[in-house]
Short mmCIF file of C-alpha atoms in Angstrom, two decimals:
data_model
loop_
_atom_site.label_atom_id
_atom_site.label_comp_id
_atom_site.label_asym_id
_atom_site.label_seq_id
_atom_site.Cartn_x
_atom_site.Cartn_y
_atom_site.Cartn_z
CA MET A 1 -0.02 -0.02 0.00
CA TYR A 2 1.04 3.49 -0.84
CA ALA A 3 1.12 6.37 1.81
CA THR A 4 -2.25 7.54 0.53
CA GLY A 5 -3.94 4.29 0.99
CA GLU A 6 -3.85 3.58 -2.74
CA THR A 7 -2.26 0.53 -4.13
CA ILE A 8 1.28 1.08 -5.60
CA HIS A 9 0.07 0.65 -9.13
CA GLU A 10 -2.61 3.37 -8.65
CA ALA A 11 0.08 5.63 -7.17
CA PHE A 12 2.52 4.89 -9.95
CA TRP A 13 -0.27 5.57 -12.56
CA GLN A 14 -1.25 8.82 -10.97
CA THR A 15 2.46 9.89 -10.65
CA PHE A 16 3.18 8.85 -14.17
CA LEU A 17 0.13 10.96 -15.52
CA ARG A 18 1.29 14.07 -13.54
CA PRO A 19 -2.20 15.49 -12.73
CA ASP A 20 -0.45 18.75 -11.78
CA LEU A 21 -0.20 19.32 -15.60
CA GLY A 22 -3.71 18.78 -16.31
CA ILE A 23 -3.44 15.48 -17.90
CA VAL A 24 -6.65 13.58 -17.56
CA ALA A 25 -6.85 9.71 -18.02
CA ASP A 26 -10.06 8.06 -19.07
CA ASP A 27 -10.84 4.33 -18.40
CA SER A 28 -9.38 3.23 -21.66
CA LYS A 29 -6.02 4.70 -20.97
CA ARG A 30 -5.98 2.91 -17.56
CA ARG A 31 -6.95 -0.46 -19.06
CA HIS A 32 -4.00 0.01 -21.64
CA PHE A 33 -1.56 1.08 -18.74
CA GLU A 34 -2.69 -2.14 -16.71
CA ALA A 35 -2.43 -4.30 -19.81
CA ALA A 36 1.05 -3.04 -20.41
CA LEU A 37 1.98 -3.77 -16.78
CA ARG A 38 0.62 -7.18 -16.96
CA MET A 39 2.56 -8.02 -20.06
CA ARG A 40 5.69 -6.63 -18.68
CA GLU A 41 5.24 -8.74 -15.55
CA TRP A 42 4.50 -11.81 -17.64
CA MET A 43 7.65 -11.30 -19.74
CA PHE A 44 9.84 -10.84 -16.64
CA MET A 45 8.50 -13.87 -14.95
CA SER A 46 8.71 -16.15 -18.08
CA MET A 47 12.32 -14.74 -18.60
CA ASP A 48 13.26 -15.73 -14.96
CA TRP A 49 11.66 -19.21 -15.40
CA PHE A 50 13.64 -19.68 -18.61
CA VAL A 51 17.01 -18.56 -17.17
CA ARG A 52 16.50 -20.83 -14.06
CA LEU A 53 15.58 -23.77 -16.27
CA VAL A 54 18.44 -23.63 -18.71
CA ASP A 55 21.11 -22.41 -16.43
CA ARG A 56 24.18 -24.58 -16.78
CA ARG A 57 22.17 -27.55 -17.91
CA LEU A 58 22.34 -27.18 -21.66
CA HIS A 59 24.82 -26.53 -24.46
CA TRP A 60 25.17 -22.81 -25.49
CA ALA A 61 23.82 -23.58 -29.04
CA VAL A 62 20.59 -25.09 -27.41
CA ILE A 63 20.36 -22.25 -25.09
CA TRP A 64 20.59 -19.76 -27.96
CA SER A 65 18.00 -21.66 -29.99
CA LEU A 66 15.61 -21.67 -27.17
CA PHE A 67 16.26 -18.00 -26.35
CA SER A 68 15.46 -17.18 -29.95
CA VAL A 69 12.18 -19.00 -29.77
CA TYR A 70 11.49 -17.25 -26.41
CA LEU A 71 12.10 -13.80 -28.15
CA TYR A 72 10.01 -14.58 -31.18
CA THR A 73 7.18 -15.83 -28.79
CA MET A 74 7.35 -12.49 -26.93
CA ALA A 75 7.41 -10.53 -30.03
CA PHE A 76 4.28 -12.40 -31.34
CA ALA A 77 2.47 -11.78 -28.05
CA LEU A 78 3.33 -8.13 -28.23
CA VAL A 79 2.18 -7.95 -31.75
CA VAL A 80 -1.24 -9.79 -30.92
CA ASN A 81 -1.81 -7.54 -28.00
CA LEU A 82 -1.18 -4.28 -30.07
CA ALA A 83 -3.42 -5.58 -32.82
CA CYS A 84 -6.23 -6.59 -30.41
CA GLY A 85 -6.06 -3.07 -28.89
CA ARG A 86 -4.97 -4.29 -25.40
CA LEU A 87 -1.69 -2.50 -25.76
CA ARG A 88 -1.07 0.50 -28.06
CA TRP A 89 1.63 3.03 -28.73
CA ALA A 90 1.23 6.12 -26.57
CA PRO A 91 2.89 9.18 -28.25
CA GLU A 92 0.98 11.35 -25.73
CA TYR A 93 3.31 9.84 -22.98
CA THR A 94 6.65 10.26 -24.90
CA THR A 95 6.34 13.98 -25.72
CA PRO A 96 6.54 16.23 -22.65
CA VAL A 97 3.39 18.24 -21.97
CA ASP A 98 5.46 20.68 -20.01
CA PRO A 99 9.05 21.70 -21.08
CA ASP A 100 9.81 21.53 -17.50
CA GLN A 101 8.94 17.81 -17.41
CA SER A 102 11.39 16.72 -20.24
CA ASP A 103 14.28 16.32 -17.80
CA LYS A 104 12.60 14.70 -14.99
CA VAL A 105 13.03 11.33 -13.41
CA MET A 106 10.67 9.13 -11.21
CA VAL A 107 12.20 8.57 -7.64
CA ARG A 108 11.08 7.24 -4.37
CA THR A 109 11.71 9.77 -1.59
CA ALA A 110 13.03 8.94 1.87
CA GLY A 111 9.43 9.04 3.06
CA GLY A 112 8.46 6.43 0.64
CA LEU A 113 6.57 8.71 -1.78
CA LEU A 114 6.67 8.62 -5.61
CA ALA A 115 8.03 11.74 -7.23
CA PHE A 116 9.20 13.39 -10.48
CA VAL A 117 12.31 15.33 -9.77
CA PRO A 118 14.89 17.02 -12.16
CA ALA A 119 17.35 14.56 -13.60
CA THR A 120 20.09 16.59 -12.01
CA ALA A 121 18.96 15.82 -8.54
CA LYS A 122 21.19 13.80 -6.09
CA VAL A 123 20.61 11.37 -3.36
CA ASP A 124 21.09 13.93 -0.54
CA ASP A 125 18.81 16.53 -2.09
CA ARG A 126 15.69 17.83 -0.33
CA VAL A 127 12.06 18.03 -1.57
CA VAL A 128 10.61 20.84 0.39
CA LEU A 129 7.40 22.82 0.40
CA VAL A 130 8.06 26.52 0.08
CA ARG A 131 5.40 28.97 1.05
CA GLY A 132 4.04 30.86 -2.24
CA VAL A 133 5.39 28.31 -4.66
CA THR A 134 2.93 26.06 -6.55
CA ARG A 135 5.06 22.92 -6.66
CA PRO A 136 7.39 21.25 -4.26
CA CYS A 137 11.02 22.40 -4.80
CA VAL A 138 14.26 20.30 -4.85
CA LEU A 139 16.94 22.04 -2.94
CA ARG A 140 20.65 20.97 -2.42
CA SER A 141 22.62 21.83 0.74
CA CYS A 142 25.46 24.23 0.35
CA GLY A 143 26.88 24.80 3.73
CA ASN A 144 24.40 27.07 5.53
CA ASP A 145 22.60 28.01 2.34
CA TRP A 146 20.56 26.06 -0.28
CA ARG A 147 20.70 25.76 -4.00
CA PHE A 148 17.61 25.51 -6.15
CA VAL A 149 17.73 22.41 -8.25
CA GLY A 150 14.23 22.49 -9.76
CA THR A 151 10.54 21.66 -9.10
CA ALA A 152 9.01 18.32 -8.43
CA TYR A 153 5.76 16.48 -8.40
CA VAL A 154 5.28 14.33 -5.35
CA HIS A 155 2.26 12.04 -5.41
CA GLY A 156 0.48 12.36 -2.01
CA ILE A 157 1.47 15.96 -0.93
CA MET A 158 0.39 18.16 -3.88
CA TYR A 159 -2.37 20.75 -3.52
CA GLY A 160 -1.27 21.89 0.08
CA GLY A 161 -2.21 18.81 1.84
CA ALA A 162 1.14 18.45 3.58
CA PHE A 163 1.94 22.26 4.00
CA ASP A 164 2.19 23.24 7.65
CA THR A 165 2.92 26.93 8.37
CA LYS A 166 4.27 25.84 11.83
CA LYS A 167 7.18 24.04 10.24
CA CYS A 168 8.21 27.09 7.97
CA VAL A 169 11.75 28.28 8.63
CA PRO A 170 13.64 30.99 6.76
CA ILE A 171 16.24 29.70 4.36
CA SER A 172 18.96 31.28 2.22
CA LEU A 173 18.90 30.33 -1.63
CA ILE A 174 21.94 30.90 -3.60
#
């Protein structure tokens, strides 16, 4: 379960969509997303089974032949799912809606929340809520001061739900 009470798949879906950018998902997009997750899980599980089955038991030529059959089977399953409409290409997810989104990566915060942060963010950076700013900010400690890294989307604390004026302290940005 995610911190908001949702399943981790639901939280991932919501974080992936970035509702702060106004992307609205209908039921068909959700079904495609869930089908893609099931397909990916099935591919990973079958690959794990294949590797455990043939590991150090068969000659490399047999392994290569079996692996080729496996790849063709996966490709066939992918094409069938695309043709049946259970999966589809999603160009709306590959092109950023917001130029600020193009250099973002999905991470898990120290508190266990899913977030989109700038690709330049590092492990010790802090995601903070700043009074008067519409999105959480990513700051990097520089001695007694802080450097602004960029803005973030953190699923579960957007829209002011986690902001507490009693925790506000003055900081110096450089």
